[in-house]
């Protein structure tokens, strides 16, 4: 029983790692489901049960976190950043960013401050927590 | 005053498999491999640094009860066991290629950061490992 859970967790972690690694590529659910040795529908349900959110939401948060990093640490234009992290339209990027962060990308850029810790930490610890539930941050 | 880190530990699901990975794949050395009866004391170290050991510890009774050990194992396989290891290398790109040829699972490829070049991988159980190359 327990060993089956361990096997399942480990395979889903492999699929999640693949998203972390290739977040800028299009989300290919069939490929991720193959990594997890599951059918697509079962993969999405099991991923959610294991990590608390769907693969799609996980990937969106990963992309938004990377875009936050680039907005914060570079002078790249917002449009370039949108495509660099894997979004295919500026509209979807801005809407998703606002849903998750509560600010537009340019508002975030104006208020963000550089964070002097290794990137592997900002990647996991500065990843926005909620999806679609964050109240807009107060901007004065 | 403390002088140095001497010993760290990380949970593994299987000590033989851990030995294969940490020594066979990553190239660490066995420091001690001793069956104490109540546990197998298995430590490894980076070559040339026998005073800094890593204990590869298997969660289980009597150290922890069976149910707790199961939870630890579950979290470990989810990549959430809490522990992780960081190593230095002289050449991140070469080390990455060598490990890639050995079939290691990477979480990210070598990337230039403000503090150097680093990449991430997982051990067979789900523990995170980071390898970095600091600027000369």
Coordinates of C-alpha atoms in Angstrom, one line a residue:
Chain A
X1 CA 0.0 0.0 0.0
X2 CA 2.6 2.5 1.2
X3 CA 5.1 1.5 -1.4
X4 CA 2.5 2.1 -4.1
X5 CA 2.1 5.7 -2.8
X6 CA 5.9 6.1 -2.8
X7 CA 6.1 4.9 -6.4
X8 CA 3.3 7.2 -7.5
X9 CA 4.7 10.2 -5.7
X10 CA 8.1 9.7 -7.2
X11 CA 6.7 9.4 -10.7
X12 CA 4.6 12.6 -10.3
X13 CA 7.6 14.4 -8.9
X14 CA 9.5 13.4 -12.1
X15 CA 6.7 15.0 -14.1
X16 CA 6.7 18.1 -11.9
X17 CA 10.5 18.4 -12.3
X18 CA 10.0 18.2 -16.0
X19 CA 7.8 21.3 -15.8
X20 CA 10.3 23.1 -13.6
X21 CA 13.0 22.3 -16.2
X22 CA 11.0 23.1 -19.3
X23 CA 8.5 25.7 -18.2
X24 CA 9.2 27.8 -21.3
X25 CA 8.0 25.0 -23.6
X26 CA 4.3 24.5 -24.3
X27 CA 2.6 22.3 -21.6
X28 CA 2.4 18.9 -23.1
X29 CA 0.0 16.9 -20.8
X30 CA 0.4 13.7 -22.8
X31 CA 4.2 13.8 -22.4
X32 CA 4.0 14.6 -18.7
X33 CA 1.4 11.8 -18.2
X34 CA 3.8 9.4 -19.9
X35 CA 6.6 10.4 -17.5
X36 CA 4.2 9.6 -14.6
X37 CA 3.1 6.3 -16.3
X38 CA -0.5 7.4 -16.2
X39 CA -3.4 8.2 -18.5
X40 CA -3.9 11.9 -19.0
X41 CA -7.1 12.1 -16.9
X42 CA -5.6 10.0 -14.2
X43 CA -2.4 12.0 -14.3
X44 CA -4.2 15.3 -13.7
X45 CA -6.3 13.9 -10.8
X46 CA -3.4 12.2 -9.1
X47 CA -1.1 15.2 -9.5
X48 CA -3.7 17.3 -7.9
X49 CA -4.2 14.9 -5.0
X50 CA -0.5 14.7 -4.5
X51 CA 0.6 18.3 -4.8
X52 CA -2.7 20.2 -4.2
X53 CA -3.1 21.7 -7.6
X54 CA -3.5 20.7 -11.2
X55 CA -0.4 20.4 -13.4
X56 CA -1.7 23.4 -15.4
X57 CA -1.8 25.6 -12.3
X58 CA 1.6 24.4 -11.2
X59 CA 3.1 25.4 -14.5
X60 CA 1.4 28.8 -14.5
X61 CA 2.8 29.6 -11.1
X62 CA 6.2 28.4 -12.2
X63 CA 6.0 30.7 -15.3
X64 CA 4.7 33.7 -13.3
X65 CA 7.5 33.2 -10.7
X66 CA 10.1 33.2 -13.5
X67 CA 8.5 36.3 -15.0
X68 CA 8.6 38.0 -11.6
X69 CA 12.3 37.2 -11.4
X70 CA 13.0 38.7 -14.8
X71 CA 10.8 41.8 -14.1
X72 CA 12.7 42.3 -10.8
X73 CA 16.3 41.5 -11.9
X74 CA 16.5 42.6 -15.5
X75 CA 15.4 45.5 -17.8
X76 CA 13.9 43.2 -20.4
X77 CA 10.6 44.5 -21.9
X78 CA 7.4 42.9 -20.5
X79 CA 6.5 41.5 -23.9
X80 CA 9.9 39.7 -24.2
X81 CA 9.5 38.3 -20.7
X82 CA 6.0 37.0 -21.5
X83 CA 7.4 34.9 -24.3
X84 CA 10.6 34.0 -22.5
X85 CA 8.7 32.2 -19.8
X86 CA 6.4 30.3 -22.1
X87 CA 3.2 32.4 -22.5
X88 CA 2.1 32.7 -26.1
X89 CA 0.0 35.8 -25.8
X90 CA 0.5 39.0 -23.9
X91 CA -3.2 39.1 -22.9
X92 CA -3.0 35.7 -21.2
X93 CA 0.2 36.5 -19.5
X94 CA -1.1 39.8 -18.1
X95 CA -4.4 38.2 -17.0
X96 CA -2.7 35.2 -15.4
X97 CA 0.0 37.4 -13.7
X98 CA -2.7 39.7 -12.2
X99 CA -4.8 36.7 -11.1
X100 CA -1.8 35.2 -9.2
X101 CA 0.1 38.2 -8.1
X102 CA -2.6 40.8 -7.7
X103 CA -0.7 43.4 -9.7
X104 CA 0.0 43.9 -13.4
X105 CA 3.6 43.0 -14.5
X106 CA 4.6 46.7 -14.8
X107 CA 3.1 47.5 -11.4
X108 CA 5.1 44.6 -10.0
X109 CA 8.3 45.8 -11.7
X110 CA 7.9 49.3 -10.2
X111 CA 7.5 48.1 -6.6
X112 CA 9.8 44.9 -6.6
X113 CA 13.1 44.9 -4.9
X114 CA 16.1 42.7 -5.8
X115 CA 16.5 39.6 -3.5
X116 CA 20.0 38.7 -2.6
X117 CA 19.6 34.9 -2.1
X118 CA 20.4 32.0 -4.5
X119 CA 18.0 31.5 -7.4
X120 CA 17.1 28.0 -6.3
X121 CA 15.5 29.6 -3.2
X122 CA 13.7 32.4 -4.9
X123 CA 12.4 29.9 -7.4
X124 CA 10.7 27.9 -4.7
X125 CA 10.1 30.5 -1.9
X126 CA 9.0 33.4 -4.0
X127 CA 6.6 31.3 -6.1
X128 CA 3.2 32.9 -5.6
X129 CA 1.1 30.7 -3.3
X130 CA -2.5 31.0 -4.5
X131 CA -4.0 30.8 -7.9
X132 CA -6.9 33.2 -8.6
X133 CA -7.4 33.8 -4.9
X134 CA -5.0 36.6 -4.2
X135 CA -6.5 39.9 -3.4
X136 CA -4.9 42.7 -5.4
X137 CA -2.0 44.1 -3.5
X138 CA -2.4 47.6 -2.3
X139 CA -0.6 50.0 -4.6
X140 CA -0.4 53.6 -3.3
Chain B
X1 CA 33.5 28.5 18.8
X2 CA 32.5 25.9 16.2
X3 CA 35.1 25.1 13.5
X4 CA 33.4 23.3 10.7
X5 CA 30.4 21.3 9.6
X6 CA 31.3 17.7 10.4
X7 CA 28.3 15.6 9.8
X8 CA 25.0 16.0 8.0
X9 CA 22.4 13.5 7.3
X10 CA 19.7 12.8 4.7
X11 CA 17.0 10.2 4.6
X12 CA 17.1 7.5 1.9
X13 CA 14.6 4.7 1.2
X14 CA 17.2 2.1 0.4
X15 CA 20.8 2.1 1.5
X16 CA 22.2 -0.1 -1.2
X17 CA 20.6 2.0 -3.8
X18 CA 21.8 5.1 -2.0
X19 CA 25.3 3.7 -2.1
X20 CA 25.0 3.1 -5.9
X21 CA 23.9 6.7 -6.4
X22 CA 26.1 8.7 -4.0
X23 CA 29.3 6.7 -4.6
X24 CA 28.7 5.0 -8.0
X25 CA 27.1 8.0 -9.8
X26 CA 28.0 11.1 -7.9
X27 CA 31.5 9.9 -7.1
X28 CA 31.6 10.3 -3.3
X29 CA 33.6 7.9 -1.2
X30 CA 32.3 5.5 1.4
X31 CA 33.5 6.8 4.8
X32 CA 31.9 4.1 7.0
X33 CA 29.6 1.2 6.2
X34 CA 28.9 -0.7 9.4
X35 CA 26.1 -2.9 10.5
X36 CA 25.4 -1.8 14.1
X37 CA 22.6 -4.3 14.4
X38 CA 20.0 -1.8 15.2
X39 CA 20.9 0.2 12.1
X40 CA 23.4 0.3 9.2
X41 CA 25.7 3.2 9.8
X42 CA 26.4 4.4 6.2
X43 CA 28.3 7.6 5.7
X44 CA 29.9 9.1 2.6
X45 CA 32.1 12.1 1.9
X46 CA 33.5 14.1 -1.0
X47 CA 36.9 12.6 -2.0
X48 CA 39.6 14.1 0.1
X49 CA 37.2 15.4 2.8
X50 CA 36.8 12.5 5.3
X51 CA 36.1 15.0 8.1
X52 CA 32.8 16.1 6.5
X53 CA 30.5 13.1 6.3
X54 CA 27.0 12.6 5.2
X55 CA 24.9 9.9 6.9
X56 CA 22.6 8.1 4.6
X57 CA 19.9 7.2 7.0
X58 CA 16.9 4.9 6.5
X59 CA 13.8 6.1 8.3
X60 CA 12.2 3.3 10.3
X61 CA 11.7 1.7 13.7
X62 CA 12.9 1.9 16.4
X63 CA 14.2 5.4 15.6
X64 CA 10.6 6.3 14.6
X65 CA 7.4 4.4 14.6
X66 CA 6.2 2.6 11.5
X67 CA 3.5 5.1 10.7
X68 CA 5.8 8.1 11.0
X69 CA 8.4 6.3 8.9
X70 CA 5.8 5.8 6.2
X71 CA 4.9 9.5 6.3
X72 CA 8.6 10.4 6.0
X73 CA 9.0 8.1 3.1
X74 CA 6.0 9.6 1.4
X75 CA 7.2 13.1 1.8
X76 CA 10.7 12.1 0.6
X77 CA 9.2 10.7 -2.6
X78 CA 7.3 14.0 -3.1
X79 CA 10.5 15.9 -2.8
X80 CA 9.5 17.4 0.5
X81 CA 11.6 15.6 3.1
X82 CA 13.2 18.8 4.2
X83 CA 16.8 18.0 3.7
X84 CA 18.9 18.6 0.7
X85 CA 22.6 18.6 -0.2
X86 CA 24.8 21.2 -2.0
X87 CA 28.2 20.4 -3.5
X88 CA 30.9 22.4 -5.3
X89 CA 32.6 21.6 -8.5
X90 CA 35.4 23.2 -10.6
X91 CA 33.5 22.8 -13.8
X92 CA 29.7 22.7 -13.7
X93 CA 29.2 22.1 -17.4
X94 CA 31.5 19.1 -17.5
X95 CA 30.1 17.6 -14.3
X96 CA 26.6 18.1 -15.7
X97 CA 27.5 16.3 -18.9
X98 CA 29.2 13.4 -17.0
X99 CA 26.1 13.0 -14.7
X100 CA 23.8 13.3 -17.7
X101 CA 25.6 10.4 -19.4
X102 CA 25.0 8.3 -16.2
X103 CA 21.2 8.9 -16.5
X104 CA 20.8 11.4 -13.6
X105 CA 17.5 13.2 -13.3
X106 CA 17.9 16.9 -13.4
X107 CA 15.6 19.6 -12.0
X108 CA 17.4 22.3 -13.9
X109 CA 20.4 22.7 -16.3
X110 CA 23.5 24.7 -15.6
X111 CA 22.6 28.3 -15.4
X112 CA 24.7 31.4 -14.9
X113 CA 23.7 33.1 -11.6
X114 CA 25.0 36.2 -9.9
X115 CA 26.9 33.9 -7.5
X116 CA 28.2 31.4 -10.1
X117 CA 26.9 28.5 -12.2
X118 CA 24.6 26.0 -10.7
X119 CA 22.3 23.1 -11.6
X120 CA 20.0 20.8 -9.7
X121 CA 19.2 17.1 -9.6
X122 CA 17.4 14.5 -7.6
X123 CA 18.7 11.4 -5.9
X124 CA 16.7 8.2 -6.7
X125 CA 14.4 8.8 -3.8
X126 CA 13.4 12.5 -4.4
X127 CA 16.0 14.4 -2.4
X128 CA 17.2 17.6 -4.0
X129 CA 20.9 18.1 -4.7
X130 CA 22.5 21.3 -6.0
X131 CA 25.9 21.5 -7.6
X132 CA 27.5 24.9 -8.1
X133 CA 30.7 26.3 -9.5
X134 CA 31.8 29.4 -7.7
X135 CA 33.7 32.1 -9.7
X136 CA 37.5 31.8 -9.3

